[in-house]
mmCIF file of C-alpha atoms and ligand atoms in Angstrom:
data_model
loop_
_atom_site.group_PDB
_atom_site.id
_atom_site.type_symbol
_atom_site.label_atom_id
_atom_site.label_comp_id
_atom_site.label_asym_id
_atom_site.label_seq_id
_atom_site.Cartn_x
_atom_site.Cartn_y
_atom_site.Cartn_z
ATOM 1 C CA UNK A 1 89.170 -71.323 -32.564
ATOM 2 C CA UNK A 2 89.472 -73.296 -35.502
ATOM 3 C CA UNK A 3 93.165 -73.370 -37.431
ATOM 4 C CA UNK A 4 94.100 -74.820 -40.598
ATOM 5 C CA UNK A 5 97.522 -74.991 -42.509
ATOM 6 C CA UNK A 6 98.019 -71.300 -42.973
ATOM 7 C CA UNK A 7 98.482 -70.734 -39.278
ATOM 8 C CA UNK A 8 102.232 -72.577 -39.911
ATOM 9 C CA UNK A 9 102.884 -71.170 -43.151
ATOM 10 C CA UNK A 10 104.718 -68.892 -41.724
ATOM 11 C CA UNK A 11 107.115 -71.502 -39.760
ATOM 12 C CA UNK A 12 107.932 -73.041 -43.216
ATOM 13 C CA UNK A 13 105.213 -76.069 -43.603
ATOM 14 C CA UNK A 14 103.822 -75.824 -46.872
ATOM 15 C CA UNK A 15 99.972 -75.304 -47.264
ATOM 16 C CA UNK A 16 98.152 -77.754 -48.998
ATOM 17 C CA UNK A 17 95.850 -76.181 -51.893
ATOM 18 C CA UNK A 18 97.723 -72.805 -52.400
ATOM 19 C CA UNK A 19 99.808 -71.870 -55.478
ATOM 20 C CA UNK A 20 103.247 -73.882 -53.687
ATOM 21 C CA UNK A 21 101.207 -76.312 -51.978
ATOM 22 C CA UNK A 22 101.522 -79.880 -51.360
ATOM 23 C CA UNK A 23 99.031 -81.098 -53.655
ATOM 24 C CA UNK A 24 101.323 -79.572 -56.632
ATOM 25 C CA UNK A 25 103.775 -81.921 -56.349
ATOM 26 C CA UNK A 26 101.468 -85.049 -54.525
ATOM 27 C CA UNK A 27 98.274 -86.811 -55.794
ATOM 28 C CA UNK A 28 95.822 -86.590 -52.397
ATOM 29 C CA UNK A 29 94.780 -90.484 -53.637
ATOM 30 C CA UNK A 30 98.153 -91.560 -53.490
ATOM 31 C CA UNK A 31 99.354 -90.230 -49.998
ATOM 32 C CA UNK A 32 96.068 -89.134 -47.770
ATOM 33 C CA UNK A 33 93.709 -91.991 -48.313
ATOM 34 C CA UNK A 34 93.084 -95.391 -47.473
ATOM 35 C CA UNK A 35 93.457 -96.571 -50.549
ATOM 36 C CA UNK A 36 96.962 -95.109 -51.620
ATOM 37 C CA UNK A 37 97.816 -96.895 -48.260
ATOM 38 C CA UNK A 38 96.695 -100.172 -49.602
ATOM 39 C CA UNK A 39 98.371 -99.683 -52.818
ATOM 40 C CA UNK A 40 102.008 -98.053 -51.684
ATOM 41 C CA UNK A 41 102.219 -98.303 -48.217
ATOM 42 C CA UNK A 42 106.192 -97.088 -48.586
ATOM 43 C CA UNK A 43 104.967 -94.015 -50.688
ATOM 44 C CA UNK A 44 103.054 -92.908 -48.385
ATOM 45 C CA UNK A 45 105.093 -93.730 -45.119
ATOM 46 C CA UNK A 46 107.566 -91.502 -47.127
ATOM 47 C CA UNK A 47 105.591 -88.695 -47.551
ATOM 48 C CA UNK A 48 104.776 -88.262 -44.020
ATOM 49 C CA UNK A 49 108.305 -88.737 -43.060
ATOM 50 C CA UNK A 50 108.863 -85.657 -44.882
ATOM 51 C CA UNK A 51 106.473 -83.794 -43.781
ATOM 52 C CA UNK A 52 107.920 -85.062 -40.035
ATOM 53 C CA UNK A 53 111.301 -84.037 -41.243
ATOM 54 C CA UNK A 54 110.025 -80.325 -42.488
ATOM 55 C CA UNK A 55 108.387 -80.418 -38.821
ATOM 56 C CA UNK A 56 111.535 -81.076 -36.867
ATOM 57 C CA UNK A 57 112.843 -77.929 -38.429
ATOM 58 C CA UNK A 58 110.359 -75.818 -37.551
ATOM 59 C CA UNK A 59 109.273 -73.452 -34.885
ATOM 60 C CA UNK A 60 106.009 -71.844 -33.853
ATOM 61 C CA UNK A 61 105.467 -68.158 -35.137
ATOM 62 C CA UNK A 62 104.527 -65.062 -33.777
ATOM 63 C CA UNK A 63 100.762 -66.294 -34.210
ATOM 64 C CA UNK A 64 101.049 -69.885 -32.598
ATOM 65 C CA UNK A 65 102.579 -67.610 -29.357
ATOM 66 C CA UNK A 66 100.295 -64.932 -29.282
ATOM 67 C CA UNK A 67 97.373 -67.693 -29.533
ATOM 68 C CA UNK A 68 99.133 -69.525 -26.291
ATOM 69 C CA UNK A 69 99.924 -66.063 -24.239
ATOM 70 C CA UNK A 70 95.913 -65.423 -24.660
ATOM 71 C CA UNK A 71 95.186 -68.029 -22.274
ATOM 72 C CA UNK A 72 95.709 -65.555 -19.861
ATOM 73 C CA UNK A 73 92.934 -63.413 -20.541
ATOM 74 C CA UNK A 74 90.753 -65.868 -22.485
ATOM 75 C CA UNK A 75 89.560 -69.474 -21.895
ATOM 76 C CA UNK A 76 91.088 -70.595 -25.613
ATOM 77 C CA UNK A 77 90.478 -73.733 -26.935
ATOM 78 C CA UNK A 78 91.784 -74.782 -30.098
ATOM 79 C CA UNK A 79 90.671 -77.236 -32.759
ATOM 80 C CA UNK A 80 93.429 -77.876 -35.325
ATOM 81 C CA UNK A 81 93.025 -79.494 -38.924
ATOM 82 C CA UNK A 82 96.777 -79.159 -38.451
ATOM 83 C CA UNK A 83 99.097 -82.397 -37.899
ATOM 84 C CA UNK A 84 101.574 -80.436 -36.725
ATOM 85 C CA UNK A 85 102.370 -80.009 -32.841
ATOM 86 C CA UNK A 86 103.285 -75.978 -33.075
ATOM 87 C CA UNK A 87 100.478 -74.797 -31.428
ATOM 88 C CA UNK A 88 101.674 -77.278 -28.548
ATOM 89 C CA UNK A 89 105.190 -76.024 -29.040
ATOM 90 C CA UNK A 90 104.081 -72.009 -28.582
ATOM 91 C CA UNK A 91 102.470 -73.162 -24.841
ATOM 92 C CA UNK A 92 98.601 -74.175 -26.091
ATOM 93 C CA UNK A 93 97.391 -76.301 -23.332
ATOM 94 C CA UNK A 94 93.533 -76.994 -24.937
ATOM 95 C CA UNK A 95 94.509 -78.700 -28.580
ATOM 96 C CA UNK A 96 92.182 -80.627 -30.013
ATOM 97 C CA UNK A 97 93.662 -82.685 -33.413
ATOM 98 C CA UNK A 98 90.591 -83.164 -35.904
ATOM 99 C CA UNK A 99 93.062 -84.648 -38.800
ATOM 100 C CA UNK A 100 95.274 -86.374 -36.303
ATOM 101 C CA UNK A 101 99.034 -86.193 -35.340
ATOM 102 C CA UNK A 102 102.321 -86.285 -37.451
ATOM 103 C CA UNK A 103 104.228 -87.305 -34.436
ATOM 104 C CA UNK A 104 102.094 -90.413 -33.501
ATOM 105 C CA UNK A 105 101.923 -93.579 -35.324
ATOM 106 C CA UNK A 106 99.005 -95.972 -35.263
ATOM 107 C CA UNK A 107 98.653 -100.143 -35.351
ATOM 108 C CA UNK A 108 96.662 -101.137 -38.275
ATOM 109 C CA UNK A 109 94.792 -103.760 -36.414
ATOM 110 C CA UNK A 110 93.870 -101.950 -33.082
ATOM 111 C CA UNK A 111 93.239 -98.178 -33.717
ATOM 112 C CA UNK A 112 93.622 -97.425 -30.631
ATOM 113 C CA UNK A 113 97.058 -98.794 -29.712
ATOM 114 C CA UNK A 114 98.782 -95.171 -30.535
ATOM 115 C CA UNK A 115 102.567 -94.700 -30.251
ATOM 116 C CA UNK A 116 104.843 -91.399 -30.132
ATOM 117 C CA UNK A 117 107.307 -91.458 -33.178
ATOM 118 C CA UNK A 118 111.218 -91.254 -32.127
ATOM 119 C CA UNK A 119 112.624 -88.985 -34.319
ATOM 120 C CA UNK A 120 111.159 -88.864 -37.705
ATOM 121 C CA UNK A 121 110.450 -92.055 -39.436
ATOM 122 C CA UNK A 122 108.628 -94.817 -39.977
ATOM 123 C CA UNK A 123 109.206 -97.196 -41.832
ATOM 124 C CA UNK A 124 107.549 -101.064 -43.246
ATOM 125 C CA UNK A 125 108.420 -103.136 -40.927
ATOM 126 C CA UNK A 126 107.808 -101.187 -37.933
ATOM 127 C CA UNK A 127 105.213 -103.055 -36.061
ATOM 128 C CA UNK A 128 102.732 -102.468 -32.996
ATOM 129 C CA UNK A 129 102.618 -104.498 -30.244
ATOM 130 C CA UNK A 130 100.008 -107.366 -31.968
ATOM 131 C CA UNK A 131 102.740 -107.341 -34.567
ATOM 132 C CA UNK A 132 100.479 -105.657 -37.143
ATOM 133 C CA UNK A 133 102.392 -102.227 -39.353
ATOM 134 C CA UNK A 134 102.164 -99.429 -38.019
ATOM 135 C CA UNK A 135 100.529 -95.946 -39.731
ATOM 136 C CA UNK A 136 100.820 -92.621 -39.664
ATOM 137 C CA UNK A 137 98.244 -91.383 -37.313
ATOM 138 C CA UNK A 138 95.896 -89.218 -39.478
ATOM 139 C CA UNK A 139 92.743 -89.227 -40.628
ATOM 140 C CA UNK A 140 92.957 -89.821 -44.545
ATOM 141 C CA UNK A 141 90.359 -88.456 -46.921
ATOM 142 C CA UNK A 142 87.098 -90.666 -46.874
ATOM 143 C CA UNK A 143 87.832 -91.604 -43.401
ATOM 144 C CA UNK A 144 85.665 -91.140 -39.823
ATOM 145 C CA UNK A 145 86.673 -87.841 -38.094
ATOM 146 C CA UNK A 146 86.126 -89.238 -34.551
ATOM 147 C CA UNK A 147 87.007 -85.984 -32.535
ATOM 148 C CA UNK A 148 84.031 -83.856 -34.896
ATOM 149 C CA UNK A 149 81.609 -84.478 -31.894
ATOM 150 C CA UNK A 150 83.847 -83.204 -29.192
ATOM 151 C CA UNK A 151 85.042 -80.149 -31.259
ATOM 152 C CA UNK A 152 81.140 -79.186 -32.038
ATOM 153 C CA UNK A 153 80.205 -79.368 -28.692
ATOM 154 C CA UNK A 154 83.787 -77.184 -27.603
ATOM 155 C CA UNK A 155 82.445 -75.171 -30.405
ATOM 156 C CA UNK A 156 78.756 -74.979 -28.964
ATOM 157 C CA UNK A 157 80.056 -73.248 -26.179
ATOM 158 C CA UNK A 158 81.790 -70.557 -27.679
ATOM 159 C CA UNK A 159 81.810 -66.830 -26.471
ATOM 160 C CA UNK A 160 83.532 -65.734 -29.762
ATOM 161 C CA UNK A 161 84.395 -68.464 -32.581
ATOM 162 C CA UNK A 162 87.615 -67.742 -35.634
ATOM 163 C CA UNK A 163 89.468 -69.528 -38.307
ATOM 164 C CA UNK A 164 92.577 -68.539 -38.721
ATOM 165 C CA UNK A 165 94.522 -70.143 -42.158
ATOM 166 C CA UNK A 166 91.986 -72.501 -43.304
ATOM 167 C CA UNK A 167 90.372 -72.233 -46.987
ATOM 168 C CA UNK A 168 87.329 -74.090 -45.056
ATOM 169 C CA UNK A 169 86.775 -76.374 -47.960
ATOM 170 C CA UNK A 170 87.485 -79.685 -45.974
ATOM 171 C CA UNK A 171 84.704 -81.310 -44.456
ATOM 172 C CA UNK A 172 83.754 -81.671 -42.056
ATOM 173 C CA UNK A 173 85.761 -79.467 -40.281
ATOM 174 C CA UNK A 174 84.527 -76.383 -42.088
ATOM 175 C CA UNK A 175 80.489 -77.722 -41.086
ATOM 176 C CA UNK A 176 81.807 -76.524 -37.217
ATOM 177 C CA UNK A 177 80.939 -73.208 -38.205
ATOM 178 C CA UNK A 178 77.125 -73.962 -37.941
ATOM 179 C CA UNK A 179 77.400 -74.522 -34.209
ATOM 180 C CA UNK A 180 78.967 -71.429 -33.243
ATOM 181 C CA UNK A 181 75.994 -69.676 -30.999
ATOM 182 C CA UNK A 182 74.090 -66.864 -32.462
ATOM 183 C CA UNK A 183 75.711 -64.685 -29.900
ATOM 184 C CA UNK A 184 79.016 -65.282 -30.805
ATOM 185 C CA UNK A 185 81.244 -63.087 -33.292
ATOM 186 C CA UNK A 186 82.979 -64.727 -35.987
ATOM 187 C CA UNK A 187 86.513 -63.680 -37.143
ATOM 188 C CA UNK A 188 88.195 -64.907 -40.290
ATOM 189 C CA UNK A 189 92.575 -64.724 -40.273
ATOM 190 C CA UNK A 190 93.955 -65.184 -43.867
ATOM 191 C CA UNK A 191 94.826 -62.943 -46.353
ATOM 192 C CA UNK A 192 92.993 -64.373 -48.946
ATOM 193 C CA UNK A 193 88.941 -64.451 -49.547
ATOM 194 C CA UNK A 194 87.675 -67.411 -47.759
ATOM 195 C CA UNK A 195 83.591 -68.704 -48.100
ATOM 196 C CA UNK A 196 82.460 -69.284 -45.168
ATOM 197 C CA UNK A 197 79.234 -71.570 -45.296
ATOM 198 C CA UNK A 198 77.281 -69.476 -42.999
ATOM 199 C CA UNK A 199 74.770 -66.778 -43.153
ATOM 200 C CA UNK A 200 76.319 -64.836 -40.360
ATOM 201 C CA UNK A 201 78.491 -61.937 -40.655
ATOM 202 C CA UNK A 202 81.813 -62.618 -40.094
ATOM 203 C CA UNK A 203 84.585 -60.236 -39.556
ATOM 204 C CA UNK A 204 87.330 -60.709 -41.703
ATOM 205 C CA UNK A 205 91.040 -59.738 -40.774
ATOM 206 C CA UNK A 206 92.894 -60.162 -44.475
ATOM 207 C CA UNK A 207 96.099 -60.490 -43.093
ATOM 208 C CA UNK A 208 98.755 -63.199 -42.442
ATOM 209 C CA UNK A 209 98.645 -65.061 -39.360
ATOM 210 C CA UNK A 210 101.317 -63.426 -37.592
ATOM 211 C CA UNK A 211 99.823 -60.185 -38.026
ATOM 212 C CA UNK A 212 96.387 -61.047 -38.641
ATOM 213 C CA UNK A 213 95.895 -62.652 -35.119
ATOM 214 C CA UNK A 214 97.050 -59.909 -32.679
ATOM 215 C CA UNK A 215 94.668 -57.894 -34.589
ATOM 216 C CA UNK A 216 92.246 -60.230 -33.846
ATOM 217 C CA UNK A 217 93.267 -61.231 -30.286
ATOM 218 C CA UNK A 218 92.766 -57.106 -29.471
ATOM 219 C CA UNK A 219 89.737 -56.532 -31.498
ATOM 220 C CA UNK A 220 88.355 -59.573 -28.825
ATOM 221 C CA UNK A 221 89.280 -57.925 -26.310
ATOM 222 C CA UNK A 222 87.688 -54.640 -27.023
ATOM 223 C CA UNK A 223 84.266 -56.659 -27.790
ATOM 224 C CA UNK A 224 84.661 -58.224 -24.573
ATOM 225 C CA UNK A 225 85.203 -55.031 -22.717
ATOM 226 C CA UNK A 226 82.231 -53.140 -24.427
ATOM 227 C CA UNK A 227 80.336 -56.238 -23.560
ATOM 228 C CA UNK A 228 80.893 -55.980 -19.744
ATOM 229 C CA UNK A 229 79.923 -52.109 -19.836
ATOM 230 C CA UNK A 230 77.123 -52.606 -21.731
ATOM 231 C CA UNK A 231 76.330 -55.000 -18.634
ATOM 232 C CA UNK A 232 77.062 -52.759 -16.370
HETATM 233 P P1 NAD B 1 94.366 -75.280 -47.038
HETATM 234 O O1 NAD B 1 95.712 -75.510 -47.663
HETATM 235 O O2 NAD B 1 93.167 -75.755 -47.742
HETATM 236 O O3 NAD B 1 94.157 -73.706 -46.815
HETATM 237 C C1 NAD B 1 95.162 -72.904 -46.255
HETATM 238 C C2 NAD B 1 94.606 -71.517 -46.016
HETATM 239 O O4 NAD B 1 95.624 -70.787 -45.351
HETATM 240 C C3 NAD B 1 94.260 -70.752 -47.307
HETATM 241 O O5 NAD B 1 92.995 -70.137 -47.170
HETATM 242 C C4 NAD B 1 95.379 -69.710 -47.405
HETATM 243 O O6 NAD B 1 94.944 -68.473 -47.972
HETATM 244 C C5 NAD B 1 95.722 -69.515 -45.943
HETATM 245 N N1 NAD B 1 97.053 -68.993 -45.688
HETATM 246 C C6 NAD B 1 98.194 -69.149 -46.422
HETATM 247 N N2 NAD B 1 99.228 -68.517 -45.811
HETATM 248 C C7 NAD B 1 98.725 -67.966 -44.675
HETATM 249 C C8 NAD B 1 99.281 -67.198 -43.605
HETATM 250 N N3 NAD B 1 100.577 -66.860 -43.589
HETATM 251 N N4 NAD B 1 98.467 -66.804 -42.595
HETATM 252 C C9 NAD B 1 97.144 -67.141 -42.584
HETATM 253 N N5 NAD B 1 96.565 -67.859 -43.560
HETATM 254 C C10 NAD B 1 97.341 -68.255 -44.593
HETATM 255 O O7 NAD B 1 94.448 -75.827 -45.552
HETATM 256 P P2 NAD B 1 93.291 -76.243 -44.557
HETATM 257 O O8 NAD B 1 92.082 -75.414 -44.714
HETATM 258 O O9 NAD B 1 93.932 -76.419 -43.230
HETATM 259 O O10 NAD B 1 92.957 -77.659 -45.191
HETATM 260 C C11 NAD B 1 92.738 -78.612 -44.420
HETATM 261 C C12 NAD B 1 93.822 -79.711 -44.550
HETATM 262 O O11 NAD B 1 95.181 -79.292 -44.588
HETATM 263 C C13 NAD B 1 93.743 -80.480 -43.316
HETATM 264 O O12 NAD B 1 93.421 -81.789 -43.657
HETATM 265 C C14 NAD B 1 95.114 -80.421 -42.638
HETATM 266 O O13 NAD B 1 95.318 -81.632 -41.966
HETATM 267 C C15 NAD B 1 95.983 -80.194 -43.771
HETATM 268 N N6 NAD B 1 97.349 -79.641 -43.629
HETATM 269 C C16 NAD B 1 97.975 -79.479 -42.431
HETATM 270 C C17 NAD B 1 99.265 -78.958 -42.367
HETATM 271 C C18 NAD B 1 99.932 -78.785 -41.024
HETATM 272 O O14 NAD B 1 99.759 -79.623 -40.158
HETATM 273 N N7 NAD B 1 100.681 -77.706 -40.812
HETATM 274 C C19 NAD B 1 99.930 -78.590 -43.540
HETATM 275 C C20 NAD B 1 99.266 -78.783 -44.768
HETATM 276 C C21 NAD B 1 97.974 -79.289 -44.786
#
């Protein structure tokens, strides 16, 4: 299962690319890459604390839960572009963070001396152990994705692959669709048209996420079921 920033629009965090999203009132150069970093480290460390501030409000919604109740039928595993921890929140115990984590902070000279943030902000000045600033642990436009290979192989593996709230125009996040086995049904969550880059048919559910997904979830488990009797 592959999520993007629709999956929490409906628990109040902004989207990024639709008509109220965050890159209306932010330019992505300025706050979500390395090189807004080297130019206004404070802009950007601002940013994110809002974003950690809209967070702490927050709460998962009906589709973050039903996603963590269907780890008792299926074996879910989900790969997030999301920063946000709400799929953790709803009970998810398989979540893999492709674009990082809002609640983490990172030492610019050892990437992988990672720290939980207390409460929601940090600040210049706020150093890692080495005494080098700390970062906001995400992975900024024109930078390495390092968990891609894990999530292609989780996604390698797949009995039935979706994307629920993702426009699928980041990369490479939306190349994981080209591993999904050719066995493997493909659902779409979001009620607006997404392109998927595949040939494959893919069964779209045009709803929001909190409808959209138990939809889904029970369409699964129909497949599933005519699977086994087919079997049988
Ligand atoms: P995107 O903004 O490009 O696309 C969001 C998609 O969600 C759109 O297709 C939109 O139609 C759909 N959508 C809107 N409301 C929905 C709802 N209620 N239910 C279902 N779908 C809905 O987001 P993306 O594809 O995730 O883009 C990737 C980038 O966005 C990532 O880098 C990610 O880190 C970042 N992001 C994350 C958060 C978060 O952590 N919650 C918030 C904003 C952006």
């Amino acid at each position: 299962m592959l999520t993007g920033a629709g999956i929490s629009a409906e628990s109040g965090i902004r989207t990024f690319r639709d008509s109220d999203g965050l890159w209306h009132d932010h330019r992505i150069e300025d706050v979500a890459t390395p090189e807004g970093w080297q130019r206004n480290p404070g802009l950007v460390l601002e940013f994110y604390n809002q974003r950690r501030r809209e967070l702490h409000k927050a709460q998962p919604n009906a589709a973050h839960i039903a996603l963590a109740r269907a780890e008792e039928t299926f074996d879910v595993r989900i790969i997030t572009q999301n920063i946000d921890d709400l799929h953790e929140r709803a009970g998810s115990t398989k979540v893999l963070h492709l674009h990082g984590e809002l609640k983490k902070a990172r030492s610019t000279a050892d990437p992988s001396l990672i720290y939980d943030i207390e409460g929601t902000e940090l600040n210049l000045g706020d150093r890692c152990e080495l005494g080098s600033q700390l970062r906001p642990h995400i992975v900024w436009f024109g930078e390495d994705v390092p968990a891609m290979p894990l999530a292609a192989q989780i996604v390698q593996t797949a009995d039935v692959f979706a994307v629920v709230g993702s426009s699928l125009v980041v990369y490479p996040a939306a190349a994981l669709v080209q591993y999904v086995p050719p066995t493997a049904p493909i659902f779409v969550v979001d009620p607006k048209d997404v392109s998927v880059p595949t040939w494959r048919e893919v069964i779209f559910i045009k709803e929001k996420a909190s409808v959209g997904v138990p939809k889904m979830l029970e369409a699964m488990r129909d497949f599933f079921t005519e699977d086994k009797r087919k079997g049988e």
